Coordinates of C-alpha atoms and ligand atoms in Angstrom, one line a residue:
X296 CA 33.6 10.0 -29.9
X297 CA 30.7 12.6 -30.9
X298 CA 30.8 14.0 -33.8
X299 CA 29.4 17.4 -34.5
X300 CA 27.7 18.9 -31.4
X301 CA 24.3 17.6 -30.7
X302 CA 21.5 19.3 -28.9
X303 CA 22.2 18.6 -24.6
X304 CA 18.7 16.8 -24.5
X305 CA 18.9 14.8 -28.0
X306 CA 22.4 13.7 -26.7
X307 CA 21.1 12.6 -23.4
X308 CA 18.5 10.9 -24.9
X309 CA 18.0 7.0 -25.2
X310 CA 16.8 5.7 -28.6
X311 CA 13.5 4.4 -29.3
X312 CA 13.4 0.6 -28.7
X313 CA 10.5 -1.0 -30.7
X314 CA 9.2 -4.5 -29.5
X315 CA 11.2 -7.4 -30.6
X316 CA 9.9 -9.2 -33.5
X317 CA 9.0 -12.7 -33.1
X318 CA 11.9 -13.3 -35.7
X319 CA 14.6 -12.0 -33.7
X320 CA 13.7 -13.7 -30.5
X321 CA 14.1 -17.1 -32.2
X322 CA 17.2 -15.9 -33.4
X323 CA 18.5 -15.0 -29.8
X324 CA 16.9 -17.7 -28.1
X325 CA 17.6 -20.8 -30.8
X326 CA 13.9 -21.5 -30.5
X327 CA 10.9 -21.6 -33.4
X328 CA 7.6 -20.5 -33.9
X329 CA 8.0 -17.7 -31.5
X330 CA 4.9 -15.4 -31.0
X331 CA 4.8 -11.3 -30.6
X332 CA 2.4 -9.7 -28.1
X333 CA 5.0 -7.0 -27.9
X334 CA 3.6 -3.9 -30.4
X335 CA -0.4 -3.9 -29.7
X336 CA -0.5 -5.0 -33.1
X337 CA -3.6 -6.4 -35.0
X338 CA -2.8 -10.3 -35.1
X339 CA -5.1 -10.5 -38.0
X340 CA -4.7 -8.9 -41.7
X341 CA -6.5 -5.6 -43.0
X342 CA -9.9 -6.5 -44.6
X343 CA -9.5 -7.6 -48.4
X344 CA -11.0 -4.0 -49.4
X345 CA -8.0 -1.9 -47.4
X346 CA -5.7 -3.9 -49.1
X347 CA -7.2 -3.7 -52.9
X348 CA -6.9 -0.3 -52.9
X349 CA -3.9 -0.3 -51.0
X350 CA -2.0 -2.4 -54.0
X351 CA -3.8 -0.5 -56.8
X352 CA -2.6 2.9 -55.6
X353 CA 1.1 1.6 -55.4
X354 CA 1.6 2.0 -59.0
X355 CA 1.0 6.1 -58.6
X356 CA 4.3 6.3 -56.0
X357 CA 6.4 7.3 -58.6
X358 CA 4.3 10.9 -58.2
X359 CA 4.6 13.0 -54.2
X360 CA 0.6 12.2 -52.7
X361 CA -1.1 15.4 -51.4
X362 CA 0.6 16.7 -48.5
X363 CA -3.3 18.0 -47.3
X364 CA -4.9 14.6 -47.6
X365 CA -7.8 16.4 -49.0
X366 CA -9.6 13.7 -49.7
X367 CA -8.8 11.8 -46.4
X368 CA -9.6 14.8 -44.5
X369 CA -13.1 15.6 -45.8
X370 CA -13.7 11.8 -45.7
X371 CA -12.8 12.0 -41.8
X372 CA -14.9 14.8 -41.1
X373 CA -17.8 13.6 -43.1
X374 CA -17.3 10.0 -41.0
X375 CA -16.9 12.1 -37.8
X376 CA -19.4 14.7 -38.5
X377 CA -17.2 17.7 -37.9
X378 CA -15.6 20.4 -40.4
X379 CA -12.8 20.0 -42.5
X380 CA -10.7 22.4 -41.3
X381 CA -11.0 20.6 -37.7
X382 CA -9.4 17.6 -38.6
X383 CA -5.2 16.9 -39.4
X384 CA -3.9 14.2 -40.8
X385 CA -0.1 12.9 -39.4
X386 CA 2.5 10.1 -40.0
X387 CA 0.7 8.3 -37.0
X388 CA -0.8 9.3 -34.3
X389 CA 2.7 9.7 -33.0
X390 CA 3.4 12.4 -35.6
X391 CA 0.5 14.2 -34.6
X392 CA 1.7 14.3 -31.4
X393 CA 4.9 15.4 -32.0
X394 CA 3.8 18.3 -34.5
X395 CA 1.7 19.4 -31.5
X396 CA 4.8 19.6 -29.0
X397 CA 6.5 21.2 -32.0
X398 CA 3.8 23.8 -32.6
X399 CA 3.4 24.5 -28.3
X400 CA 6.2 23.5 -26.6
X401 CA 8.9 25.8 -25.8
X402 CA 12.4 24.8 -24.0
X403 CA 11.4 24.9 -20.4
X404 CA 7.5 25.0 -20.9
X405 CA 6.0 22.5 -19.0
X406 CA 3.9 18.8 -20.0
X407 CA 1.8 17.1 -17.6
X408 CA 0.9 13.2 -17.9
X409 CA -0.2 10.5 -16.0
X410 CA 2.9 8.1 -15.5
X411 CA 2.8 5.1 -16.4
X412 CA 2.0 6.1 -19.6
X413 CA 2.8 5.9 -23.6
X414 CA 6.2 5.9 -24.4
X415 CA 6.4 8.5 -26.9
X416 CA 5.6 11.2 -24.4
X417 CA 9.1 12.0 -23.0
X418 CA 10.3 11.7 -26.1
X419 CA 8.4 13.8 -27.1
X420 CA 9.1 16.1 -24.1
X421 CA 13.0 15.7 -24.8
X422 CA 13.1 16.8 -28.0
X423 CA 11.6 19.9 -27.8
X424 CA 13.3 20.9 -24.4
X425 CA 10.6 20.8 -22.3
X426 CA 9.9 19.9 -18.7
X427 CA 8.1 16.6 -18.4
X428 CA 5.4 16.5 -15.4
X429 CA 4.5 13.4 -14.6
X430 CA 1.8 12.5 -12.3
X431 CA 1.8 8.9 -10.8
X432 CA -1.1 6.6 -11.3
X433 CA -3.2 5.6 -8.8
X434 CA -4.5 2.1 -8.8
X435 CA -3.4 2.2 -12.6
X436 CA -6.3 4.6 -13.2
X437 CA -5.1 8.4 -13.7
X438 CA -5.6 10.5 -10.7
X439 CA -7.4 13.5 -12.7
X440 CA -7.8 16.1 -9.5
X441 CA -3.7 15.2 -9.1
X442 CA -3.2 16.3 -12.9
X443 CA -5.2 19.3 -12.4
X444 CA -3.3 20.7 -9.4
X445 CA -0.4 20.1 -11.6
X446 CA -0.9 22.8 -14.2
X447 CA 1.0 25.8 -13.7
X448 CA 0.9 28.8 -16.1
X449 CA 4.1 27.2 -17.3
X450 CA 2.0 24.3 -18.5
X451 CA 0.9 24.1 -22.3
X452 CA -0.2 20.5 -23.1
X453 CA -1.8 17.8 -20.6
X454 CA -1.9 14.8 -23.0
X455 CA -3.8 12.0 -21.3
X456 CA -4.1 8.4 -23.1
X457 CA -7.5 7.4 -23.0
X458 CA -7.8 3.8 -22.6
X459 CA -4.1 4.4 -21.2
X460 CA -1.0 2.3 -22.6
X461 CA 0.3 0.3 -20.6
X462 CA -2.5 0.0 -18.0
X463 CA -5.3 -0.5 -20.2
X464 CA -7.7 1.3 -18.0
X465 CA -9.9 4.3 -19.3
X466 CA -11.8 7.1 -17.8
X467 CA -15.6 8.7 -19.0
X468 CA -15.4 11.9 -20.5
X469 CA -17.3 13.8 -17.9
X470 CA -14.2 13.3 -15.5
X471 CA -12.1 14.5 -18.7
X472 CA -14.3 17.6 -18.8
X473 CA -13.7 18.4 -15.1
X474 CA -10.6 18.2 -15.8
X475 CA -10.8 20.7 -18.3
X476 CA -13.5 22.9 -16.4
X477 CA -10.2 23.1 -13.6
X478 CA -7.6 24.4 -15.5
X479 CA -6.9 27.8 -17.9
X480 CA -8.5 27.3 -21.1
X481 CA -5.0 28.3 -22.5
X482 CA -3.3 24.9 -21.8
X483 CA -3.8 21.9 -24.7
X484 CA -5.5 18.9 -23.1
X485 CA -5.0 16.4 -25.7
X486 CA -6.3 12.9 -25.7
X487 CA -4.6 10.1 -27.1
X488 CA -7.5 8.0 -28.4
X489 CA -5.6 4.9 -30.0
X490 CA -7.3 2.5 -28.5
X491 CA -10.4 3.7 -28.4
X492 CA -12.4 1.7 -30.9
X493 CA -11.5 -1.4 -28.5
X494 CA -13.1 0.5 -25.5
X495 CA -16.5 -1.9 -24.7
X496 CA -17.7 0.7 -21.2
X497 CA -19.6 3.6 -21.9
X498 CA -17.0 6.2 -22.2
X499 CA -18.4 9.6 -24.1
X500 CA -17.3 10.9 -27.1
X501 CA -14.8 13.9 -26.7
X502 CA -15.5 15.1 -29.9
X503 CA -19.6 15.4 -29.9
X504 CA -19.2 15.6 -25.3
X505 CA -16.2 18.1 -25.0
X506 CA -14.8 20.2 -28.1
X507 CA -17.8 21.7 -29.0
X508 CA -17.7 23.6 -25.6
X509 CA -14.0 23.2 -25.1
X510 CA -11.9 24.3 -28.1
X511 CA -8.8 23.5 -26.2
X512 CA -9.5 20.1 -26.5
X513 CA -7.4 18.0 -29.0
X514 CA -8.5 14.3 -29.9
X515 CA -5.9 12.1 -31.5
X516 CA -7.0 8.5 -33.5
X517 CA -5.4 6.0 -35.7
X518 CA -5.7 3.5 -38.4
X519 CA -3.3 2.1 -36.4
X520 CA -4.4 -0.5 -33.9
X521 CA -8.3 -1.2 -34.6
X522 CA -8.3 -1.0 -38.2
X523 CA -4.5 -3.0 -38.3
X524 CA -2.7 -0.6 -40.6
X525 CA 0.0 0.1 -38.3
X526 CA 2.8 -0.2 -41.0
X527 CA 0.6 2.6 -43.3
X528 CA 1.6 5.3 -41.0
X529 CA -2.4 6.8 -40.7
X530 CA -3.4 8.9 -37.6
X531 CA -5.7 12.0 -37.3
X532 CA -6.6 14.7 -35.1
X533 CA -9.5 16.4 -34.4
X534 CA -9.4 20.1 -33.1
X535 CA -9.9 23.8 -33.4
X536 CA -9.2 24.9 -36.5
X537 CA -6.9 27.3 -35.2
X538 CA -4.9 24.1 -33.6
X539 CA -5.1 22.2 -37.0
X540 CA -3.7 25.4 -39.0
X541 CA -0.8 25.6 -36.4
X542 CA 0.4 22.2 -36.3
X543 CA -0.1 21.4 -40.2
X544 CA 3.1 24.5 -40.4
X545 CA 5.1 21.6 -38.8
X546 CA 4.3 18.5 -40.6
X547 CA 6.8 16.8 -42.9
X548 CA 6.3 17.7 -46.4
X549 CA 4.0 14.7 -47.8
X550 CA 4.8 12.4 -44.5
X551 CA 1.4 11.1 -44.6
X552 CA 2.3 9.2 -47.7
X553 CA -0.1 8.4 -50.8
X554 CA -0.8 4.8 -49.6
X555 CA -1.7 5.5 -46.2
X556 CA -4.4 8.2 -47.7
X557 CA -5.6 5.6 -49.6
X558 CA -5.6 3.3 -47.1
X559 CA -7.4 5.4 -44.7
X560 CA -10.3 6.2 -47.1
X561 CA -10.7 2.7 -47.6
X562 CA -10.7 1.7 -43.8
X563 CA -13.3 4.7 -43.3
X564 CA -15.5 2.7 -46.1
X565 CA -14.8 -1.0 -44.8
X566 CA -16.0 0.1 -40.5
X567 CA -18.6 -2.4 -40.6
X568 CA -16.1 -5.5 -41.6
X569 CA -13.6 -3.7 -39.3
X570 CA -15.9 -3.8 -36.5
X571 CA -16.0 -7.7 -36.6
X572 CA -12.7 -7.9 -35.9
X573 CA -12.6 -5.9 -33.0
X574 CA -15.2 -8.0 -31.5
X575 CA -13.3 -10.8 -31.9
X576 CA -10.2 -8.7 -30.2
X577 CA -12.2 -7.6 -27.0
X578 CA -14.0 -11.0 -26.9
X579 CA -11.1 -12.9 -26.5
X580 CA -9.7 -10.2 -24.0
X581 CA -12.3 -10.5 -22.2
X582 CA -11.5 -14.0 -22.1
X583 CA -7.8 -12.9 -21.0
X584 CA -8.9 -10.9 -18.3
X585 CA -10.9 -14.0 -16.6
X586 CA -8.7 -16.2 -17.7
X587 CA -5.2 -14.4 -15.4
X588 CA -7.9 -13.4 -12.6
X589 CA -8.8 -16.8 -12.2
X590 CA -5.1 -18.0 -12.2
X591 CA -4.9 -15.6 -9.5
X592 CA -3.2 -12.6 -11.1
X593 CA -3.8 -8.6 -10.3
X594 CA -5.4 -7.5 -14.0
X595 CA -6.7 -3.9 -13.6
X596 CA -10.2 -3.4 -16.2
X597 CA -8.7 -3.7 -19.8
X598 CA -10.3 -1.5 -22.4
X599 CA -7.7 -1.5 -25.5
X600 CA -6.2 -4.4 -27.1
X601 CA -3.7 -5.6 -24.6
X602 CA -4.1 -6.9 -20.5
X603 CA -1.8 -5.4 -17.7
X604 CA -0.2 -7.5 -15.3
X605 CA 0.8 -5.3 -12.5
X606 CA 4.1 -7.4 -11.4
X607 CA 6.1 -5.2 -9.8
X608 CA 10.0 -6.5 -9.5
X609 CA 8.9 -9.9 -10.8
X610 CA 8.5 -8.1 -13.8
X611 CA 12.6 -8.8 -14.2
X612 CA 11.9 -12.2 -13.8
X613 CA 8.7 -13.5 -15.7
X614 CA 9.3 -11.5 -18.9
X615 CA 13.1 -13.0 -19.9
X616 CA 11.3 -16.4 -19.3
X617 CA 8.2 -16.0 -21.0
X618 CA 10.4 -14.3 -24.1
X619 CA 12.8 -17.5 -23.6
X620 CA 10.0 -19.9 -24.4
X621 CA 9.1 -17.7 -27.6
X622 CA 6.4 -15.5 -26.3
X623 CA 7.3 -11.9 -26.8
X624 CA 5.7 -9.6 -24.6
X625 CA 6.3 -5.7 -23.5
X626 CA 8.6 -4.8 -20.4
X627 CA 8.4 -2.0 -18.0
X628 CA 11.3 -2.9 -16.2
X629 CA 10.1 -2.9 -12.1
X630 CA 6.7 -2.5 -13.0
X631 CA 5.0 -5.0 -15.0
X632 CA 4.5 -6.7 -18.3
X633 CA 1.5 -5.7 -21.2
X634 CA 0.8 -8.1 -23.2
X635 CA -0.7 -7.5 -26.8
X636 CA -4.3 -9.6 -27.5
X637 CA -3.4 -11.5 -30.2
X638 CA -5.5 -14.8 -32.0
X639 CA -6.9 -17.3 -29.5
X640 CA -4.2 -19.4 -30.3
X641 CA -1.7 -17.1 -29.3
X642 CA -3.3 -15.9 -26.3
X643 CA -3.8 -20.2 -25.3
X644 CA 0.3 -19.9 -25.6
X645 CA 0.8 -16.8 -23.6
X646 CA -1.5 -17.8 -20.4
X647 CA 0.1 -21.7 -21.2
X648 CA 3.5 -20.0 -20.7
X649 CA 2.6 -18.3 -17.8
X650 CA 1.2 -21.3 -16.0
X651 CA 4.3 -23.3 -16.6
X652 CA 6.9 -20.7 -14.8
Ligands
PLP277 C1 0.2 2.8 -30.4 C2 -0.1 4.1 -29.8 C3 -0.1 5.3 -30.6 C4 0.6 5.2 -32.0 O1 -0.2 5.2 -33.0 P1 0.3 5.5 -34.5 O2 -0.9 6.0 -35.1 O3 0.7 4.1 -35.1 O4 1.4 6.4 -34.5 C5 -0.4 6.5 -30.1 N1 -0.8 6.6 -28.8 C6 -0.8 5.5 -28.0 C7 -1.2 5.6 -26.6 C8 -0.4 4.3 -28.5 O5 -0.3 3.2 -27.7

């Protein structure tokens, strides 16, 4: 029984399924010491800094922060070396993205992205009504000519994840500015940078290669994944002004809470600690990469914090077992597995696993 009458597309909607924890796959498998390379989490804490500040500012939550993030805004554009009024501030880089589809996206305009592609995307798409296009990948890399030819004057956001979840794989930003060179200046192209301080190719920068020239181009980063304050809730944009004063109309009233403000800052202060970890990260996926090739597996180039196996139906088969020997991993039902990089340890357990099926 439904109560109330909910929206067509909300009701026909499935709900968001986060990764299982390792906590509730012992639970449902009677096992211990389970591991999670579900969520493209950091394995490893926030620098001791991140976390200070983090625990000093809690006693101010009885006070609303600054819905503007002042202060976190002019520390990102100082860090980034843009203007203030080009950079927003969201509950995540999700809630970025969603205040952008909230801000563009009509019932029945159109969105065009690569498929496979980030989750949150057809949400996205559903909630506001609009018409997802999605344009298949082609060796797991995006097929940019194909995303061009499928803008229509219809179209109002292209959002490309750059390195792409779950592939992994990435693209330079001169393709991205063909791309945008192709198609009426009118349609959003936004790129979905959350992995991008993982990337180890020479990629560009889309905010020094491509806004400067292209004010229709919207770059999205977190706190998130790199800087392992996923639970904070930290993700920015940077973008025309015109963009940022449209899409701050539809942000939550103080959803980018006091402690992930203070959080950020902190981060933004701590890169060069920050940037140890991340070697360690892409060094041992690296090691990942080499390590499934030489097993003999598929593994397209891996630029974020997580390796694509590319498994087809026996994706319905290796993940339950892997999960049943307590390594959690992501599913794309028919497709194939992702699989977070964790600590070496954790990484020895999943290719371990994988061997033993
Ligand atoms: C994880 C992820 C995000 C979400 O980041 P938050 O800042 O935690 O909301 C955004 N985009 C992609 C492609 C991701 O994989």
């Amino acid at each position: 029984m439904t109560v109330g009458r909910p929206r067509a597309t909300v009701a026909a909607m499935n709900p968001y399924r986060p990764g299982k924890s390792a906590t509730q796959a012992e639970e449902e498998h009677g096992i211990s010491e389970a591991v999670k390379l579900a969520s493209n989490e950091n394995p490893y804490p926030p620098v001791s800094s991140v976390v200070e500040a983090v625990a000093a500012a809690a006693t101010e939550i009885n006070r609303y922060g600054d819905h503007g993030a002042l202060k976190l805004r002019h520390a990102l554009a100082q860090w980034l070396g843009v203007d203030t009024e080009q950079i927003a501030t969201g509950c995540g880089s999700v809630g970025l993205l969603q205040q952008l589809f909230l801000a563009y996206v009509d019932p029945g305009d159109e969105v065009v992205y690569p498929w496979p592609s980030f989750e949150a995307y057809p949400v996205d798409v559903r909630i506001t009504g609009g018409v997802e296009v999605a344009v298949p990948l082609v060796d797991h890399c995006f097929d940019l000519d194909a995303v061009a030819d499928a803008v229509t004057s219809r179209t109002k956001l292209v959002v490309l994840a750059n390195p792409n979840n779950p592939t992994g794989t990435a693209v330079h930003v001169e393709r991205i500015k063909t791309l945008v060179k192709q198609i009426s200046d009118e349609v959003l192209v936004v790129i979905d940078e959350a992995y991008r301080e993982f990337v180890t190719a020479d990629l560009g920068d889309p905010i020094t290669d491509l806004l400067f020239d292209h004010p229709n181009v919207v770059v999205l980063r977190t706190f998130s994944k790199a800087y392992g304050l996923a639970a904070l809730r930290a993700g920015y944009g940077v973008a025309d002004s015109s963009v940022v004063e449209q899409i701050d109309k539809v942000l939550i009233p103080f959803a980018v809470n006091h402690l992930a403000q203070v959080g950020a800052i902190a981060a933004i202060a701590a890169e060069g600690e920050v940037q140890v970890v991340i070697g360690r990260l892409t060094d041992e996926r690296d090691r990942m990469v080499s390590a499934l090739r030489f097993d003999g597996w598929e593994v397209p180039d891996a630029q974020a914090n997580f390796v694509w196996l590319p498994l087809g139906q026996r994706t319905n088969e290796i993940f339950p077992e892997l999960e049943r020997q307590g390594v959690v991993v992501r599913p794309f039902p028919n497709v194939g597995i992702r699989v977070t990089i964790g600590t070496p340890a954790e990484n020895d357990r999943f290719l371990n696993t994988l061997r033993g099926l």
